[in-house]
Amino acid sequence: MNVPIEHDIYTLHRGTAPLFVSLPHDGSHIPDELAARMLPSARRAPDTDWHVSILYDFARELGASVIVPRHSRYVVDLNRPPDDTSLYPGQNTTGLCPAVQFSGEPVYLDGQAPTPEDIASRVDQYWRPYHDALRAEIERIRDAHGGVVLWEGHSIRGSDLPFLFEGRLPDLNLGTSSGASCSPALQQRLEAVLGGQGDYDHVVNGRFKGGYITRHYGEPARGVEAVQLEISQRNYMDEDSFAYLAAKAARLQSVIRALLTAALQR
């Protein structure tokens, strides 16, 4: 088994299959000097994609490469463009260095929000190393196999977030940038898996169509296909305490495994 590549910003597990799982919001660490500027509620990093690295741990058994960051999206959001252009114009969202929580509550104490200089520094220190590693691994896999599927694993609280969406989010939310980030054949295989299981409701290219990573790196014409799966956290954890619920997670993992297996079909 390959030894993981440990970096201050991320851990990269290199695999042997044409599948690369990126988990850009799994990190929850906030450096002390930044946490001191935040509201107590934000210091808990509540908007973390909690435990997705555990949920996707089996992916390495399939030969997938996996990259997991260390730091919270409150430090810098790895799934936003470096110029902070909105991914969802006209809808509420959070930015490159979020100043607002998903709840609508501020992240920072009064007068402590990041300045443009702070943001530029965080992009250089945290954002670029992750994306350099992401790009290099995509190209390594593509060169070795003639193609690669980049799988973006995400999760979010599935209700009570009116700042972002009304009502209840479906259990499984597949995003392919409205079909632009992957081939029609791959999307059809994934939709068939989602349609064939009866445990979870789902939507394709609904509220979450794929973030910056899916949209930026997905180039199906050159053999790089990108897909995002946003999971409602109620399906594998307690959304209030953030506790991982292994029995519920195991049931969900069987569906994720089927999706990744379909992604590996050529």
Short mmCIF file of C-alpha atoms in Angstrom, two decimals:
data_model
loop_
_atom_site.label_atom_id
_atom_site.label_comp_id
_atom_site.label_asym_id
_atom_site.label_seq_id
_atom_site.Cartn_x
_atom_site.Cartn_y
_atom_site.Cartn_z
CA MET A 1 0.00 0.00 0.00
CA ASN A 2 1.29 3.46 -0.88
CA VAL A 3 2.40 5.69 1.96
CA PRO A 4 0.24 8.84 2.08
CA ILE A 5 1.85 12.14 1.16
CA GLU A 6 1.57 14.36 4.23
CA HIS A 7 1.61 18.11 3.70
CA ASP A 8 0.83 20.95 6.11
CA ILE A 9 -2.27 21.70 4.03
CA TYR A 10 -3.48 18.24 2.95
CA THR A 11 -2.97 14.50 2.95
CA LEU A 12 -2.84 12.77 -0.45
CA HIS A 13 -3.33 9.03 -0.86
CA ARG A 14 -2.19 8.00 -4.33
CA GLY A 15 -4.14 5.15 -5.86
CA THR A 16 -3.94 2.95 -8.92
CA ALA A 17 -7.34 3.51 -10.56
CA PRO A 18 -8.60 6.32 -12.82
CA LEU A 19 -10.62 7.80 -9.94
CA PHE A 20 -9.66 10.73 -7.72
CA VAL A 21 -11.77 11.64 -4.67
CA SER A 22 -11.40 15.23 -3.45
CA LEU A 23 -12.89 16.21 -0.07
CA PRO A 24 -12.20 19.96 0.08
CA HIS A 25 -14.43 20.77 3.05
CA ASP A 26 -13.49 17.89 5.35
CA GLY A 27 -10.91 19.96 7.23
CA SER A 28 -11.91 21.62 10.51
CA HIS A 29 -8.68 23.09 11.89
CA ILE A 30 -8.64 26.85 12.50
CA PRO A 31 -5.28 28.34 13.58
CA ASP A 32 -5.42 29.98 16.99
CA GLU A 33 -4.68 33.47 15.67
CA LEU A 34 -7.66 33.28 13.32
CA ALA A 35 -9.99 31.63 15.83
CA ALA A 36 -9.36 34.53 18.22
CA ARG A 37 -10.98 36.84 15.66
CA MET A 38 -14.12 34.70 15.32
CA LEU A 39 -17.40 34.38 17.17
CA PRO A 40 -17.49 31.41 19.57
CA SER A 41 -20.05 29.66 17.35
CA ALA A 42 -17.70 29.89 14.35
CA ARG A 43 -14.73 28.47 16.27
CA ARG A 44 -16.53 25.10 16.22
CA ALA A 45 -16.27 25.17 12.39
CA PRO A 46 -19.95 24.17 12.15
CA ASP A 47 -20.06 24.30 8.35
CA THR A 48 -17.49 21.54 7.97
CA ASP A 49 -18.39 18.59 5.72
CA TRP A 50 -18.12 16.46 8.83
CA HIS A 51 -16.62 12.97 8.59
CA VAL A 52 -16.68 12.69 4.78
CA SER A 53 -13.14 11.29 4.86
CA ILE A 54 -14.48 8.46 7.05
CA LEU A 55 -17.50 8.04 4.80
CA TYR A 56 -15.25 7.72 1.74
CA ASP A 57 -12.49 5.70 3.44
CA PHE A 58 -13.44 2.60 1.44
CA ALA A 59 -12.65 4.42 -1.83
CA ARG A 60 -9.00 3.48 -1.48
CA GLU A 61 -10.08 -0.19 -1.66
CA LEU A 62 -11.32 0.62 -5.16
CA GLY A 63 -7.90 2.01 -6.07
CA ALA A 64 -8.94 5.65 -5.89
CA SER A 65 -6.61 8.47 -5.03
CA VAL A 66 -7.96 10.62 -2.19
CA ILE A 67 -7.01 14.12 -1.08
CA VAL A 68 -8.13 15.52 2.29
CA PRO A 69 -7.38 19.05 3.55
CA ARG A 70 -6.52 19.95 7.14
CA HIS A 71 -8.02 23.42 7.52
CA SER A 72 -11.59 24.65 7.81
CA ARG A 73 -13.37 26.38 4.97
CA TYR A 74 -13.47 29.38 7.35
CA VAL A 75 -9.72 29.74 6.76
CA VAL A 76 -10.21 29.60 2.99
CA ASP A 77 -12.79 27.79 0.90
CA LEU A 78 -10.94 25.45 -1.43
CA ASN A 79 -14.04 25.06 -3.59
CA ARG A 80 -14.29 28.74 -4.52
CA PRO A 81 -12.46 30.53 -7.35
CA PRO A 82 -9.43 32.54 -6.25
CA ASP A 83 -11.07 35.76 -7.45
CA ASP A 84 -14.18 34.94 -5.35
CA THR A 85 -16.60 35.18 -8.28
CA SER A 86 -20.01 33.93 -7.15
CA LEU A 87 -20.82 30.39 -8.27
CA TYR A 88 -24.55 30.93 -7.80
CA PRO A 89 -25.39 34.49 -8.94
CA GLY A 90 -28.54 35.83 -7.33
CA GLN A 91 -28.51 33.26 -4.52
CA ASN A 92 -27.08 33.53 -1.04
CA THR A 93 -23.75 31.77 -0.71
CA THR A 94 -20.51 32.05 1.25
CA GLY A 95 -17.26 33.35 -0.16
CA LEU A 96 -13.62 32.50 -0.56
CA CYS A 97 -12.89 33.50 3.04
CA PRO A 98 -16.39 33.30 4.48
CA ALA A 99 -17.60 36.18 6.62
CA VAL A 100 -21.00 34.59 7.22
CA GLN A 101 -21.97 31.12 8.45
CA PHE A 102 -24.55 28.91 6.75
CA SER A 103 -26.90 29.95 9.54
CA GLY A 104 -26.59 33.59 8.44
CA GLU A 105 -24.67 34.46 11.62
CA PRO A 106 -21.34 36.29 11.18
CA VAL A 107 -18.10 34.33 11.33
CA TYR A 108 -16.05 37.21 12.77
CA LEU A 109 -16.20 39.56 15.72
CA ASP A 110 -16.89 43.19 14.85
CA GLY A 111 -14.04 44.69 12.86
CA GLN A 112 -12.18 41.37 12.55
CA ALA A 113 -13.31 40.18 9.10
CA PRO A 114 -10.45 39.40 6.70
CA THR A 115 -9.04 42.27 4.66
CA PRO A 116 -8.16 41.91 0.96
CA GLU A 117 -4.55 41.44 2.07
CA ASP A 118 -5.60 38.68 4.49
CA ILE A 119 -7.50 36.91 1.73
CA ALA A 120 -4.60 37.10 -0.73
CA SER A 121 -2.27 35.69 1.92
CA ARG A 122 -4.62 32.80 2.69
CA VAL A 123 -4.96 31.98 -1.00
CA ASP A 124 -1.18 31.71 -1.27
CA GLN A 125 -0.71 29.78 1.98
CA TYR A 126 -3.67 27.38 1.91
CA TRP A 127 -5.58 27.46 -1.38
CA ARG A 128 -2.76 27.18 -3.93
CA PRO A 129 -0.98 24.16 -2.38
CA TYR A 130 -4.22 22.16 -2.40
CA HIS A 131 -4.96 23.07 -6.01
CA ASP A 132 -1.38 22.44 -7.10
CA ALA A 133 -1.65 18.93 -5.66
CA LEU A 134 -5.12 18.44 -7.15
CA ARG A 135 -3.98 19.46 -10.63
CA ALA A 136 -0.81 17.37 -10.51
CA GLU A 137 -2.66 14.23 -9.40
CA ILE A 138 -5.34 14.69 -12.06
CA GLU A 139 -2.65 14.86 -14.72
CA ARG A 140 -0.74 11.90 -13.27
CA ILE A 141 -3.84 9.71 -13.36
CA ARG A 142 -4.87 10.95 -16.79
CA ASP A 143 -1.41 10.21 -18.20
CA ALA A 144 -1.45 6.72 -16.69
CA HIS A 145 -4.98 5.74 -17.73
CA GLY A 146 -5.96 8.02 -20.58
CA GLY A 147 -8.69 9.56 -18.45
CA VAL A 148 -9.80 10.28 -14.89
CA VAL A 149 -12.99 10.86 -12.94
CA LEU A 150 -12.62 13.57 -10.30
CA TRP A 151 -15.21 12.91 -7.58
CA GLU A 152 -16.04 15.81 -5.29
CA GLY A 153 -17.35 14.49 -1.96
CA HIS A 154 -19.40 16.99 0.06
CA SER A 155 -22.02 17.09 2.80
CA ILE A 156 -24.20 19.73 4.40
CA ARG A 157 -26.92 20.08 6.98
CA GLY A 158 -30.02 19.05 5.08
CA SER A 159 -32.60 21.39 6.65
CA ASP A 160 -32.97 24.55 8.74
CA LEU A 161 -30.61 26.56 6.53
CA PRO A 162 -32.93 29.22 5.06
CA PHE A 163 -29.92 31.42 4.30
CA LEU A 164 -28.95 28.87 1.60
CA PHE A 165 -32.15 27.05 0.64
CA GLU A 166 -35.76 26.66 1.67
CA GLY A 167 -37.13 23.52 3.28
CA ARG A 168 -35.46 20.14 3.15
CA LEU A 169 -32.55 19.29 0.84
CA PRO A 170 -32.78 15.87 -0.90
CA ASP A 171 -30.62 13.13 0.59
CA LEU A 172 -28.28 12.90 -2.40
CA ASN A 173 -27.54 15.84 -4.69
CA LEU A 174 -25.53 15.03 -7.81
CA GLY A 175 -23.93 17.92 -9.67
CA THR A 176 -22.29 17.89 -13.09
CA SER A 177 -22.44 21.60 -13.89
CA SER A 178 -25.67 20.90 -15.78
CA GLY A 179 -23.92 18.19 -17.78
CA ALA A 180 -20.86 20.22 -18.76
CA SER A 181 -18.30 18.65 -16.40
CA CYS A 182 -18.66 14.98 -17.42
CA SER A 183 -19.74 12.85 -20.34
CA PRO A 184 -23.42 12.04 -20.90
CA ALA A 185 -22.55 8.36 -20.50
CA LEU A 186 -21.09 8.87 -17.01
CA GLN A 187 -24.02 10.98 -15.88
CA GLN A 188 -26.45 8.35 -17.17
CA ARG A 189 -24.65 5.57 -15.26
CA LEU A 190 -24.76 7.58 -12.06
CA GLU A 191 -28.40 8.49 -12.53
CA ALA A 192 -29.16 4.80 -13.05
CA VAL A 193 -27.55 3.96 -9.69
CA LEU A 194 -29.49 6.71 -7.94
CA GLY A 195 -32.72 5.66 -9.59
CA GLY A 196 -32.18 2.00 -8.78
CA GLN A 197 -31.76 2.38 -5.03
CA GLY A 198 -34.82 3.01 -2.92
CA ASP A 199 -33.37 4.23 0.36
CA TYR A 200 -32.60 7.87 -0.46
CA ASP A 201 -34.28 10.59 -2.46
CA HIS A 202 -32.08 12.44 -4.90
CA VAL A 203 -31.83 15.22 -7.44
CA VAL A 204 -29.43 15.87 -10.32
CA ASN A 205 -28.20 19.43 -10.92
CA GLY A 206 -30.62 20.94 -8.42
CA ARG A 207 -29.59 23.53 -5.82
CA PHE A 208 -26.00 22.23 -5.92
CA LYS A 209 -24.71 21.80 -9.47
CA GLY A 210 -21.02 21.55 -8.56
CA GLY A 211 -18.63 24.10 -7.16
CA TYR A 212 -15.43 25.61 -8.50
CA ILE A 213 -13.48 22.35 -8.54
CA THR A 214 -16.12 20.47 -10.52
CA ARG A 215 -16.60 23.31 -12.97
CA HIS A 216 -12.96 24.29 -13.35
CA TYR A 217 -11.33 20.87 -13.66
CA GLY A 218 -14.06 19.00 -15.50
CA GLU A 219 -12.95 18.80 -19.14
CA PRO A 220 -14.59 15.71 -20.59
CA ALA A 221 -13.20 16.45 -24.06
CA ARG A 222 -9.69 15.77 -22.74
CA GLY A 223 -10.66 12.85 -20.55
CA VAL A 224 -11.10 14.66 -17.23
CA GLU A 225 -14.64 14.15 -15.94
CA ALA A 226 -15.79 15.81 -12.72
CA VAL A 227 -18.81 15.09 -10.53
CA GLN A 228 -19.97 16.49 -7.19
CA LEU A 229 -22.08 14.59 -4.67
CA GLU A 230 -23.60 16.73 -1.92
CA ILE A 231 -25.03 14.54 0.86
CA SER A 232 -27.51 15.67 3.49
CA GLN A 233 -25.74 15.00 6.78
CA ARG A 234 -28.81 13.53 8.46
CA ASN A 235 -28.07 10.33 6.54
CA TYR A 236 -24.87 9.47 8.42
CA MET A 237 -24.44 11.74 11.44
CA ASP A 238 -26.24 13.76 14.09
CA GLU A 239 -26.50 17.24 12.61
CA ASP A 240 -26.58 18.99 15.98
CA SER A 241 -23.78 17.24 17.88
CA PHE A 242 -21.75 16.39 14.73
CA ALA A 243 -21.49 12.79 15.98
CA TYR A 244 -20.80 10.13 13.34
CA LEU A 245 -23.45 7.39 13.28
CA ALA A 246 -21.68 4.29 12.00
CA ALA A 247 -24.75 2.15 11.34
CA LYS A 248 -26.48 4.84 9.30
CA ALA A 249 -23.21 5.60 7.52
CA ALA A 250 -22.68 1.97 6.52
CA ARG A 251 -26.05 1.92 4.77
CA LEU A 252 -25.19 5.11 2.89
CA GLN A 253 -21.73 3.85 1.99
CA SER A 254 -23.25 1.00 -0.01
CA VAL A 255 -24.86 3.56 -2.34
CA ILE A 256 -21.71 5.67 -2.57
CA ARG A 257 -19.72 2.53 -3.39
CA ALA A 258 -22.15 1.72 -6.19
CA LEU A 259 -21.75 5.25 -7.55
CA LEU A 260 -17.95 5.10 -7.49
CA THR A 261 -18.02 1.66 -9.10
CA ALA A 262 -20.19 3.08 -11.88
CA ALA A 263 -17.75 5.98 -12.25
CA LEU A 264 -14.94 3.47 -12.85
CA GLN A 265 -16.74 1.75 -15.73
CA ARG A 266 -15.29 2.63 -19.12
#
